[in-house]
GROMACS .gro file of C-alpha atoms in nm:
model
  433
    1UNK     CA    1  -5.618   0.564   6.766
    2UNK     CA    2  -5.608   0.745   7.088
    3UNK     CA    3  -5.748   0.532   7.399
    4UNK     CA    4  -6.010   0.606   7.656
    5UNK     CA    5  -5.894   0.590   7.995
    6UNK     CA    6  -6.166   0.661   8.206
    7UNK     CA    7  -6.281   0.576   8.544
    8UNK     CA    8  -6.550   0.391   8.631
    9UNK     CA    9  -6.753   0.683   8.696
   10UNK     CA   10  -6.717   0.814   8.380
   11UNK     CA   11  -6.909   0.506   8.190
   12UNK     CA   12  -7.237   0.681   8.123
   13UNK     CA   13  -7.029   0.908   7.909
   14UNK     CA   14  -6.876   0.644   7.647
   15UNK     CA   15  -7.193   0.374   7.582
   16UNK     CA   16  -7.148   0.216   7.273
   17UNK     CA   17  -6.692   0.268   7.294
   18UNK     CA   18  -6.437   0.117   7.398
   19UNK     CA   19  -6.231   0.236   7.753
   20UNK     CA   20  -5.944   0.138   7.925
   21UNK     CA   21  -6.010   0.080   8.310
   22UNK     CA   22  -5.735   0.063   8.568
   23UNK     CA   23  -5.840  -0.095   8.884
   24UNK     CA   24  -5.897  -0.416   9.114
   25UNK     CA   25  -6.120  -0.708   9.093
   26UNK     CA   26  -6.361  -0.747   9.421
   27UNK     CA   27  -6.566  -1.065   9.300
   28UNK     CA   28  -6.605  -1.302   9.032
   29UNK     CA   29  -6.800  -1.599   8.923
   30UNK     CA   30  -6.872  -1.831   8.614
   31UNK     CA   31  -7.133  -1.941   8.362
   32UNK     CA   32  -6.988  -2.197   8.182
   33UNK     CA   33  -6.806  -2.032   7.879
   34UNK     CA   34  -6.906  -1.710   8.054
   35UNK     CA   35  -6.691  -1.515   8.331
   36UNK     CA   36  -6.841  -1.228   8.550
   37UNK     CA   37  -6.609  -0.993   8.678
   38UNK     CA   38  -6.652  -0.689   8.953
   39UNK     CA   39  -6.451  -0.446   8.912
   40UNK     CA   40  -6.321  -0.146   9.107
   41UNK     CA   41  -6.122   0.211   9.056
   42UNK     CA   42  -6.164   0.412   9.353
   43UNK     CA   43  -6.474   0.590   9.147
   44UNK     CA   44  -6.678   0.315   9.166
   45UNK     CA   45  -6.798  -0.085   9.113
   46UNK     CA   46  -6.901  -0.237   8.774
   47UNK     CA   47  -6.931  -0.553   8.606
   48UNK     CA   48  -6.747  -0.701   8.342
   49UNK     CA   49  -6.774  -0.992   8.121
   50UNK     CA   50  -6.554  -1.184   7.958
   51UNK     CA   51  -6.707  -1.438   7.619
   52UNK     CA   52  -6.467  -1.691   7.593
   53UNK     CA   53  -6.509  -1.722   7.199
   54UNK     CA   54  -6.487  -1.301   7.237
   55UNK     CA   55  -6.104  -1.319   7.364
   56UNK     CA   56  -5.804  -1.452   7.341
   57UNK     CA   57  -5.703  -1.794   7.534
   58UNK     CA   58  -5.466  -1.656   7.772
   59UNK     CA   59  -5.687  -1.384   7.898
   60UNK     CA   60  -5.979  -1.635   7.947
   61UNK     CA   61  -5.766  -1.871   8.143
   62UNK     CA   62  -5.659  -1.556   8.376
   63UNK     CA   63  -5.984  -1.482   8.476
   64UNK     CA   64  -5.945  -1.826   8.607
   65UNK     CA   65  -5.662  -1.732   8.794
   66UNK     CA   66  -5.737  -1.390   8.899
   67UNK     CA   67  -5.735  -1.352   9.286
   68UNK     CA   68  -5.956  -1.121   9.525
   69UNK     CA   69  -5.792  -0.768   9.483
   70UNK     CA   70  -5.581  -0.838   9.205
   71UNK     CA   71  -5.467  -0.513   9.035
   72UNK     CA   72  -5.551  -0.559   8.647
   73UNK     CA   73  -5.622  -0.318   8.366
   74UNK     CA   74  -5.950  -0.375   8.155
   75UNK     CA   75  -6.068  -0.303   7.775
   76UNK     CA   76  -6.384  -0.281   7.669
   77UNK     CA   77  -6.673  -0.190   7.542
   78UNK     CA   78  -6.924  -0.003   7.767
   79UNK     CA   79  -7.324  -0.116   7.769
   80UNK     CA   80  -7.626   0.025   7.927
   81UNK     CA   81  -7.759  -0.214   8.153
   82UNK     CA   82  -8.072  -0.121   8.334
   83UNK     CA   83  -8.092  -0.466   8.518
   84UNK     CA   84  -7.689  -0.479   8.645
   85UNK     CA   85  -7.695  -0.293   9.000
   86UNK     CA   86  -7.478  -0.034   8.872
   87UNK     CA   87  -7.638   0.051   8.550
   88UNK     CA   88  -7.358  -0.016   8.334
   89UNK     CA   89  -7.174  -0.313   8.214
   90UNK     CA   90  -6.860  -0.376   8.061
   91UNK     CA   91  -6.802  -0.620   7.751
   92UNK     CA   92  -6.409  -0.674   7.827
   93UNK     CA   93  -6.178  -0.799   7.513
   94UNK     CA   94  -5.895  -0.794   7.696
   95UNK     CA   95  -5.709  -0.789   8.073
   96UNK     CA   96  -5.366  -0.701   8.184
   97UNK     CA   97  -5.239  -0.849   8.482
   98UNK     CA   98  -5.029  -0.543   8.720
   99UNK     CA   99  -4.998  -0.778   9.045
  100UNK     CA  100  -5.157  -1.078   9.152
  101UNK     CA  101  -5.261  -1.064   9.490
  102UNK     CA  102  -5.175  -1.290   9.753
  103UNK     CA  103  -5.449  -1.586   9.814
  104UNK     CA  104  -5.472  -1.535  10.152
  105UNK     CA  105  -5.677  -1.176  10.165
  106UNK     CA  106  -5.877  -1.166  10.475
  107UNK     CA  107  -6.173  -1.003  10.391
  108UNK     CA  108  -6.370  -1.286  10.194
  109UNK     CA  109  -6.698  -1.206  10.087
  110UNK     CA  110  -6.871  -1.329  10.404
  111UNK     CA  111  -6.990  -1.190  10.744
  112UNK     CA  112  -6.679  -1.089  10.990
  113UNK     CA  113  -6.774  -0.954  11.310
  114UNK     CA  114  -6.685  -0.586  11.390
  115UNK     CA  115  -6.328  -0.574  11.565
  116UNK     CA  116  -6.186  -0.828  11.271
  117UNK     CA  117  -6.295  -0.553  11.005
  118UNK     CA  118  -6.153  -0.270  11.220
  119UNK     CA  119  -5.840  -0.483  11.266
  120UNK     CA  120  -5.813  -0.496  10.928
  121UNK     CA  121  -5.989  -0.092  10.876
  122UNK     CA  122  -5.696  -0.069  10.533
  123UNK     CA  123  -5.839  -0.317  10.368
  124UNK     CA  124  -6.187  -0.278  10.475
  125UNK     CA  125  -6.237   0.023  10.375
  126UNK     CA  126  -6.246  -0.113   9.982
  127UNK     CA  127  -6.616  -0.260  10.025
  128UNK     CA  128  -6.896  -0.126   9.858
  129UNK     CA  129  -7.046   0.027  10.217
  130UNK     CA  130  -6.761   0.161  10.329
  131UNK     CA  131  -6.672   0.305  10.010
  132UNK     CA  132  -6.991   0.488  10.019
  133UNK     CA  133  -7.006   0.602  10.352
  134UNK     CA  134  -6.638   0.746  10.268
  135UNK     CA  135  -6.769   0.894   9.940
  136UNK     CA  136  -7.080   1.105  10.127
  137UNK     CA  137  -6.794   1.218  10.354
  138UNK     CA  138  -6.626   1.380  10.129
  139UNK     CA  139  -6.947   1.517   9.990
  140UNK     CA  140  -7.036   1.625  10.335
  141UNK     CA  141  -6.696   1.807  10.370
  142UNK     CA  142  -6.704   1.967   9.993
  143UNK     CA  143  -7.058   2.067  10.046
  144UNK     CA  144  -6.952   2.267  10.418
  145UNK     CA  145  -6.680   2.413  10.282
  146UNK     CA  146  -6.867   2.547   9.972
  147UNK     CA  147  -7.197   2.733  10.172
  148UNK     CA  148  -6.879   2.851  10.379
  149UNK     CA  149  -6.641   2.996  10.107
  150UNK     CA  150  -7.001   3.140   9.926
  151UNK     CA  151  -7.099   3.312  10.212
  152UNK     CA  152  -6.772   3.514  10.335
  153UNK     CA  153  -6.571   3.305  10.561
  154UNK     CA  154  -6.243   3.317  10.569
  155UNK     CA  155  -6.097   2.947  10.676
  156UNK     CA  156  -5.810   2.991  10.954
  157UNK     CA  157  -5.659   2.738  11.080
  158UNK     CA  158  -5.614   2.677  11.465
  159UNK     CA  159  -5.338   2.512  11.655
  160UNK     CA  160  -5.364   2.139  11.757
  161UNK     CA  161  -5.150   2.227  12.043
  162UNK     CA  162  -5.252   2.388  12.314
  163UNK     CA  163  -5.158   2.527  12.633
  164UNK     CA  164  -5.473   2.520  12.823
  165UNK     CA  165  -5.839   2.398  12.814
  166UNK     CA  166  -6.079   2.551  12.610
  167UNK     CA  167  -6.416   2.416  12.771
  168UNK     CA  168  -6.326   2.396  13.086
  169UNK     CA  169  -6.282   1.989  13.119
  170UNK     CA  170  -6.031   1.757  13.201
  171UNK     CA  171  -6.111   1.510  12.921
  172UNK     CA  172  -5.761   1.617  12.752
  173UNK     CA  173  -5.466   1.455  12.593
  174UNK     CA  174  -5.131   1.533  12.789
  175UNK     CA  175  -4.827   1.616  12.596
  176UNK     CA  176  -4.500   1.701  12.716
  177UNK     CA  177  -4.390   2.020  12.476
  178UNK     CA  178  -4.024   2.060  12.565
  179UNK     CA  179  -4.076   2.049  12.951
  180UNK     CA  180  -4.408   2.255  12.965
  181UNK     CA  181  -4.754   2.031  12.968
  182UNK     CA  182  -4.951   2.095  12.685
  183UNK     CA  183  -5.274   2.003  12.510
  184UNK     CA  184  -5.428   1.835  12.205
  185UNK     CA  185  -5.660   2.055  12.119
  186UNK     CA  186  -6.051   1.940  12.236
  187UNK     CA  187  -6.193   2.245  11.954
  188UNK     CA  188  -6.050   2.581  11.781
  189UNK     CA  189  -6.343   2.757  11.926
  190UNK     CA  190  -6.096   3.000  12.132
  191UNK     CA  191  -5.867   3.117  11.833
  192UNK     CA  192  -6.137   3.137  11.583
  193UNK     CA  193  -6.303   3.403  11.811
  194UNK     CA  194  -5.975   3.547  11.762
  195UNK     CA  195  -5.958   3.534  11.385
  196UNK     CA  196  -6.335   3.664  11.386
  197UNK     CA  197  -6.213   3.988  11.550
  198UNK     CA  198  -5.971   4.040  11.244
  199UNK     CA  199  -6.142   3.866  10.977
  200UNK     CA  200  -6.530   3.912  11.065
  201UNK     CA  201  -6.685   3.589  10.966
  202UNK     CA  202  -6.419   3.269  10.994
  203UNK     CA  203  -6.388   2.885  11.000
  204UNK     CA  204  -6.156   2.639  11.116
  205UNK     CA  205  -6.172   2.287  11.016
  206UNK     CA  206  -5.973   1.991  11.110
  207UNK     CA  207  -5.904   1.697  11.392
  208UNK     CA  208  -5.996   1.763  11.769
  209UNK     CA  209  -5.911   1.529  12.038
  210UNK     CA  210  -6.125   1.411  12.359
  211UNK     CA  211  -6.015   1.188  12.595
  212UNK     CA  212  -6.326   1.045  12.733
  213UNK     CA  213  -6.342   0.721  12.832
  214UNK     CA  214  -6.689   0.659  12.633
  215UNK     CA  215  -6.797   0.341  12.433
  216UNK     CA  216  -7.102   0.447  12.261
  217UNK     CA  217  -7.185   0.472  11.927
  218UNK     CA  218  -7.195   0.822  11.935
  219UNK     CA  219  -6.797   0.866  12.031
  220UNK     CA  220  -6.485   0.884  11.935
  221UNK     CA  221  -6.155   1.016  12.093
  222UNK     CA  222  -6.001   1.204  11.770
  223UNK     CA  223  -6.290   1.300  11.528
  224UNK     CA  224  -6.341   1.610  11.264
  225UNK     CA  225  -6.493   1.909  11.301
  226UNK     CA  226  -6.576   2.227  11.149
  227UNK     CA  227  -6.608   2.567  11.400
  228UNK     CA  228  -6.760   2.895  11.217
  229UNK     CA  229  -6.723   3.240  11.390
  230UNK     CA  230  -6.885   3.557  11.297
  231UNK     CA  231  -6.877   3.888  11.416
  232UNK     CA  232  -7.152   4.084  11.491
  233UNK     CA  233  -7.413   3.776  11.518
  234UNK     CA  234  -7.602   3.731  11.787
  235UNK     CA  235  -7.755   3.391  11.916
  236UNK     CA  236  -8.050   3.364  11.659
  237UNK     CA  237  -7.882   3.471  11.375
  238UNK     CA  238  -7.658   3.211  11.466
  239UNK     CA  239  -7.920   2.915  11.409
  240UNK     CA  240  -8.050   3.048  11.103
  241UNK     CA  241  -7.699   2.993  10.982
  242UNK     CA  242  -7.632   2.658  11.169
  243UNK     CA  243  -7.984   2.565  10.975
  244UNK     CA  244  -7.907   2.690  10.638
  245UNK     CA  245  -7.589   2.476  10.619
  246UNK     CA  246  -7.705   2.141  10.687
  247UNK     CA  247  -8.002   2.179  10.413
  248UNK     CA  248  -7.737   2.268  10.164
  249UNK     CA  249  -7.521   1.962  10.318
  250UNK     CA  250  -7.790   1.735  10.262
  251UNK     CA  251  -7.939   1.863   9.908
  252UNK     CA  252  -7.608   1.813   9.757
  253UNK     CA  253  -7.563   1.474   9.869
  254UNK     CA  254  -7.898   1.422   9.792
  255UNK     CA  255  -7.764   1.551   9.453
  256UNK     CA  256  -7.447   1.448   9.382
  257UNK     CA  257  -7.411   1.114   9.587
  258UNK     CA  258  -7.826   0.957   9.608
  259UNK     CA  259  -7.635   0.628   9.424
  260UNK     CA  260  -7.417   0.610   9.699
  261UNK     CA  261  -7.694   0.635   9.947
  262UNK     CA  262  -7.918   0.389   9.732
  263UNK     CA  263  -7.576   0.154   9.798
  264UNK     CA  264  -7.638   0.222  10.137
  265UNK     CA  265  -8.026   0.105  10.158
  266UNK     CA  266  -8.142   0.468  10.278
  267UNK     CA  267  -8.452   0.620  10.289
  268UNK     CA  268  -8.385   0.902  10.040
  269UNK     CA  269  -8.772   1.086  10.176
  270UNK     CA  270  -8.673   1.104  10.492
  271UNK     CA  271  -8.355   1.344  10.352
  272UNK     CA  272  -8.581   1.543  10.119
  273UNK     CA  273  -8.788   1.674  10.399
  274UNK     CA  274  -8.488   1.874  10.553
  275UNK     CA  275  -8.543   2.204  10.422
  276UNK     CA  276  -8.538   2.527  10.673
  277UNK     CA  277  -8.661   2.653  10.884
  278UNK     CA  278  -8.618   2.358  11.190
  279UNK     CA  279  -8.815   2.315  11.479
  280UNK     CA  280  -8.675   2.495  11.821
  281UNK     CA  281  -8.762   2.379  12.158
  282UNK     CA  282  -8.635   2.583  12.478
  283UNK     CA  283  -8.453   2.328  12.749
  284UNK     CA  284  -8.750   2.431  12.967
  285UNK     CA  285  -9.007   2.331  12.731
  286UNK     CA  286  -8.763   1.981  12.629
  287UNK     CA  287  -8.720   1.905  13.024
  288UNK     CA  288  -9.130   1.933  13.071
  289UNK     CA  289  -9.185   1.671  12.762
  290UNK     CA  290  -8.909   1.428  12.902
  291UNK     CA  291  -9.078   1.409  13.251
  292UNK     CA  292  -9.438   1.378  13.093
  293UNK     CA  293  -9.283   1.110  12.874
  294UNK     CA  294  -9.133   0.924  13.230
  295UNK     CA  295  -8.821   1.014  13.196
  296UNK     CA  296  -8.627   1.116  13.507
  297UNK     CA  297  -8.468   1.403  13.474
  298UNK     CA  298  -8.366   1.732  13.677
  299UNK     CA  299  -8.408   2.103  13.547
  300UNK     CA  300  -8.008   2.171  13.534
  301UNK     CA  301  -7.893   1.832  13.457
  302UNK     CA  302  -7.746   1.793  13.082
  303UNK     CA  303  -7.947   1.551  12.826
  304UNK     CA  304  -7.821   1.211  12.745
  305UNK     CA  305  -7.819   1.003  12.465
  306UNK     CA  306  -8.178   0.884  12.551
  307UNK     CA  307  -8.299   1.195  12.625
  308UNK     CA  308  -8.227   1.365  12.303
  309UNK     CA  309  -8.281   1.029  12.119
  310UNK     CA  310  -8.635   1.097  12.242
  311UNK     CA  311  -8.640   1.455  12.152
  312UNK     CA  312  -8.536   1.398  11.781
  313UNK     CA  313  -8.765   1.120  11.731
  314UNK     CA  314  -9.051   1.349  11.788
  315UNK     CA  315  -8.949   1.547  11.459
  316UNK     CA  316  -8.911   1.451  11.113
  317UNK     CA  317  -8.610   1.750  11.105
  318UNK     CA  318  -8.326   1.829  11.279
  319UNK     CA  319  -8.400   2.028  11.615
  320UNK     CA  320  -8.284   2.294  11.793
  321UNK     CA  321  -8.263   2.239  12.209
  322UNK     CA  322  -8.191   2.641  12.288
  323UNK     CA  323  -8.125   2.794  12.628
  324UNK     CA  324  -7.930   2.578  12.830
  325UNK     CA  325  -7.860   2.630  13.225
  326UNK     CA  326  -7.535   2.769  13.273
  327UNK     CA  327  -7.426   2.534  13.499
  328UNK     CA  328  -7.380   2.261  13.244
  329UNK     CA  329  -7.210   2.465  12.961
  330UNK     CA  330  -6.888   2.614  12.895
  331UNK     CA  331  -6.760   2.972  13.066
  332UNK     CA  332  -6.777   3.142  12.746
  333UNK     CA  333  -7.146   3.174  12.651
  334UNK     CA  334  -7.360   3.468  12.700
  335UNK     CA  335  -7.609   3.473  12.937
  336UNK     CA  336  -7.979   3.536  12.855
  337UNK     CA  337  -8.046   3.941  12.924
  338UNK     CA  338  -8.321   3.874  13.149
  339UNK     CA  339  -8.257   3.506  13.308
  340UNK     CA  340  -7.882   3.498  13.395
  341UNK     CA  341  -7.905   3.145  13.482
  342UNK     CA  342  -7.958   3.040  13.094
  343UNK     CA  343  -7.715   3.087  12.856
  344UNK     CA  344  -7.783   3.194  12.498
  345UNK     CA  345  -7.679   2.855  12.303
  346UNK     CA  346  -7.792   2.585  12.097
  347UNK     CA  347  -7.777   2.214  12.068
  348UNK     CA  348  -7.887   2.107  11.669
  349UNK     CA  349  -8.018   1.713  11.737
  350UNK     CA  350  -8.052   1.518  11.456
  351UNK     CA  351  -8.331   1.344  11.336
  352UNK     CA  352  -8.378   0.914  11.401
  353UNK     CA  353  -8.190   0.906  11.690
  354UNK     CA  354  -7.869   1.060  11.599
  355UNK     CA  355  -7.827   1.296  11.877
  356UNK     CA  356  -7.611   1.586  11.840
  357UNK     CA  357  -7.430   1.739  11.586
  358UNK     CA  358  -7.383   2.119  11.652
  359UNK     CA  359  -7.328   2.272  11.928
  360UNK     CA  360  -7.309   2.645  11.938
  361UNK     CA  361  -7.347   3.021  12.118
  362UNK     CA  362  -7.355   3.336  12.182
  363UNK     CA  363  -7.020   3.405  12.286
  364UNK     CA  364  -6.952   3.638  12.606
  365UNK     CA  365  -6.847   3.979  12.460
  366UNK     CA  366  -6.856   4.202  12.809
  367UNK     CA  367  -6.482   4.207  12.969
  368UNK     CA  368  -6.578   4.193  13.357
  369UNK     CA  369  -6.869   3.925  13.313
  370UNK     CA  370  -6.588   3.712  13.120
  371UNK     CA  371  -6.357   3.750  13.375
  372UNK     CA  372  -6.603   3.668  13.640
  373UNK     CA  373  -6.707   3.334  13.478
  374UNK     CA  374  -6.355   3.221  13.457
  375UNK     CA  375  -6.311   3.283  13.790
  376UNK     CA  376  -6.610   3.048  13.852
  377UNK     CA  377  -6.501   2.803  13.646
  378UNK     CA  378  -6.136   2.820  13.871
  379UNK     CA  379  -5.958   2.856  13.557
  380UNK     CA  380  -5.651   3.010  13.568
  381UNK     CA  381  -5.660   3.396  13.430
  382UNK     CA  382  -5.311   3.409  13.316
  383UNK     CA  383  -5.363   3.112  13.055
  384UNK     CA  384  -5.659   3.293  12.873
  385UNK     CA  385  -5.475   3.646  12.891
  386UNK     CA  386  -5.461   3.663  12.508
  387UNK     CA  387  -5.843   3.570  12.479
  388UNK     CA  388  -5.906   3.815  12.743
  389UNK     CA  389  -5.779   4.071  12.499
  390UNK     CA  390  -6.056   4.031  12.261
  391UNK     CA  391  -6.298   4.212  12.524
  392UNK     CA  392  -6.052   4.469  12.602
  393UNK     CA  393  -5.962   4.605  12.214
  394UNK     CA  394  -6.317   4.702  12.040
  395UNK     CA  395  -6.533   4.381  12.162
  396UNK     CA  396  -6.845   4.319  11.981
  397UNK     CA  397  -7.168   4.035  11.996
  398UNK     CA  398  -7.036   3.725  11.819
  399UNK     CA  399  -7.106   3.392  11.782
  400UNK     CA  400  -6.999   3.023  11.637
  401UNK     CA  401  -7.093   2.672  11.663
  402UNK     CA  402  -6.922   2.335  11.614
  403UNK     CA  403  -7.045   2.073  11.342
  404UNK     CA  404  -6.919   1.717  11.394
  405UNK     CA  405  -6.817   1.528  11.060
  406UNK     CA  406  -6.889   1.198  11.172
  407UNK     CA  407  -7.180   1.236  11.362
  408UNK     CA  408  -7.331   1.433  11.075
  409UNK     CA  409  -7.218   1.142  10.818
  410UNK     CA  410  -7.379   0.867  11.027
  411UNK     CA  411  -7.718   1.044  11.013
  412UNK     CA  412  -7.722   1.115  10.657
  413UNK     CA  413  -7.595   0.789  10.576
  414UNK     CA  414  -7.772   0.591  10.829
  415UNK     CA  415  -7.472   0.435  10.956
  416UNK     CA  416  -7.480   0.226  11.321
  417UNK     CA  417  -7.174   0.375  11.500
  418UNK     CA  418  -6.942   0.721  11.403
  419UNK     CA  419  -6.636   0.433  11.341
  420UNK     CA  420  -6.754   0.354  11.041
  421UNK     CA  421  -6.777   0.704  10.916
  422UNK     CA  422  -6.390   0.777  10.958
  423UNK     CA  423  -6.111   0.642  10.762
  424UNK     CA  424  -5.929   0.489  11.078
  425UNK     CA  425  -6.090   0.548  11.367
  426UNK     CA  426  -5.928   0.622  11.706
  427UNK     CA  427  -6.176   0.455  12.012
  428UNK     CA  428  -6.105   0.385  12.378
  429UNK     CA  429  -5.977   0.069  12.255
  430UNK     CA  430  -5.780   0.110  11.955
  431UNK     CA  431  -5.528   0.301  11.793
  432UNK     CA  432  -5.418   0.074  11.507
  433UNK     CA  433  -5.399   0.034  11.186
   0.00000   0.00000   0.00000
């Protein structure tokens, strides 16, 4: 008789048979003649439990000895539980021992404060939490690259290394590449605009590297993000895309991962009310509600955390902050046609706090005004003679933005700090594991 293998996530499909389950055990306790084991697979948690009268001797007695994170294989039969956390149970008749793990693993099932779990971020990441934060990443990531691929991108790839600045800031990892100083790359922005001239509407998505010396919750110094390009799309065509792919982000979470987010403790109404359209607010008309609020602030300066903290919280959706001075944004974006001093972008500001998590443009398609903003900015017009191009051979309107994976994850999932919402994440102050 052939056996079920499954995975934990698979239960609800084989109530009533028996399944194989290859995985670790995270907890147990006892009742007597009675063991309760949790179990893990990668998919998922469950409980299992083990009748001593139901089993043989020696597989009673190694529940007994069964350490935290023990590798083991389980058989058994699968129940509907509507009581048991995870909604299914497992009635186990018999355990295989793979490896017995050592009896000093770190992580106990207690409170450890925040730099002991990032010292030990490998093992960490096996906990319930983390293991659903991680999970609604990689829905996040699957659902981006989905409304992408269904709507006509094209995903390029950019380089990591790069020979000059692409926003105009010396925030920037140093290397030395064979004698000439290069780059690790702060966004793909440049060489997507590139790809959009041969492709029409493109995406790149992968690591990008800042070396600012911040500490807040909002920061990291290598983090993941995805840049969409697009040909002939002007500045609010641009949002209606920007706002069209973070409802479909968080409707399939939503779909595919609410027990994940029920693991999590969020409130899953505050996610069902993002559906387009989103709220808009100029920087003129944000700048006049900050000052009525009391909050000092200059027309010209850039918002901080606490100034877009207060902006989101005054919306129950995700908010657009359009029409920046040009002063504190990069060379590349168009100007507004009649109020040069504004450029025609976009800041996206998540909801509860969250702050930012696209940034995008119009992109500057007219060859002299390019070259006169980069001549503003100082930056060197040899080093952008490629990009320079693009205006010169059949230049059109285009436009892009940048969504940030971890910032985007921490909002959904209501997570405290971006470092949780990365595998291993690279701060100010750490670089290891």
């Amino acid at each position: 008789m052939k056996m079920n293998i499954i995975r934990i996530s698979e239960m609800k499909d084989f109530v009533g048979e028996e399944v194989t389950i290859k995985g670790w055990l995270y907890n147990k306790r006892s009742s007597g003649k009675i063991k309760f084991l949790i179990i893990r697979d990668g998919s998922g948690f469950v409980q299992g439990v083990v009748v001593k009268n139901e089993v043989a001797e020696d597989v009673f007695e190694l529940c007994d000895k069964l350490t935290q994170e023990s590798s083991i294989t389980v058989t058994g039969v699968v129940r509907k539980d509507d009581r048991s956390p995870y909604g299914y149970e497992l009635t186990i008749s018999n355990i295989k021992l793979i490896q017995m793990a050592f009896n000093d693993y770190p992580i106990s099932l207690k409170e450890h404060g925040v730099d002991f779990l990032l010292d030990n971020r490998h093992l960490w990441i096996r906990t319930p939490k983390q293991h659903a934060i991680l999970s609604i990443r990689h829905e996040v990531i699957k659902a981006i690259q989905e409304f992408l691929n269904n709507n006509g991108f094209v995903r390029i790839d950019s380089p990591i290394i790069t020979p000059s600045t692409c926003e105009g800031t010396s925030d920037l990892f140093q290397i030395d590449y064979f004698g000439e100083n290069a780059y690790l790359s702060q966004t793909g922005q440049l060489y997507q605009e590139a790809a959009a001239m041969a492709l029409g509407k493109v995406y790149s998505f992968g690591p990008t590297f800042r070396a600012e010396k911040s500490k807040t919750r909002r920061h990291l110094n290598e983090f993941w993000m995805v840049e969409p390009e697009m040909s002939f799309v002007d500045h609010y065509e641009n949002m209606e895309i920007q706002e069209k792919l973070v409802e479909y982000i968080v409707q399939s979470v939503l779909e595919n991962r609410s027990k994940e987010l029920k693991e999590l403790g969020r409130d899953l109404s505050k996610l069902e009310k993002i559906k387009t359209p989103f709220p808009r607010l100029t920087y003129d008309e944000a700048i006049e509600m900050l000052k009525k609020n009391g909050y000092e602030i200059e027309w010209g300066n850039d918002l901080g955390s606490p100034d877009e903290t207060f902006l989101s919280n005054q919306f129950d959706k995700p908010v657009f902050i359009t029409e920046y001075p040009a002063k504190c944004k990069a060379f590349y974006m168009q100007p507004k046609e009649d109020r040069h001093e504004v450029v025609m972008c976009a800041d996206l500001l998540a909801p509860e706090g969250y702050g930012e998590i696209i940034g995008g443009s119009q992109r500057i398609h007219d060859y002299d005004l390019l070259i006169k903003r980069l001549k503003e900015e100082n930056l060197p017009l040899e080093m952008y003679d490629w990009y320079i191009d693009l205006r010169k051979y059949g230049s059109v309107p285009h436009s892009g933005f940048g969504l940030g994976i971890e910032r985007t994850v921490a909002w959904i999932t209501n997570t405290e700090h971006v470092r949780e919402c990365i595998p291993f994440p690279r701060t100010l102050s750490r670089i290891r594991p």
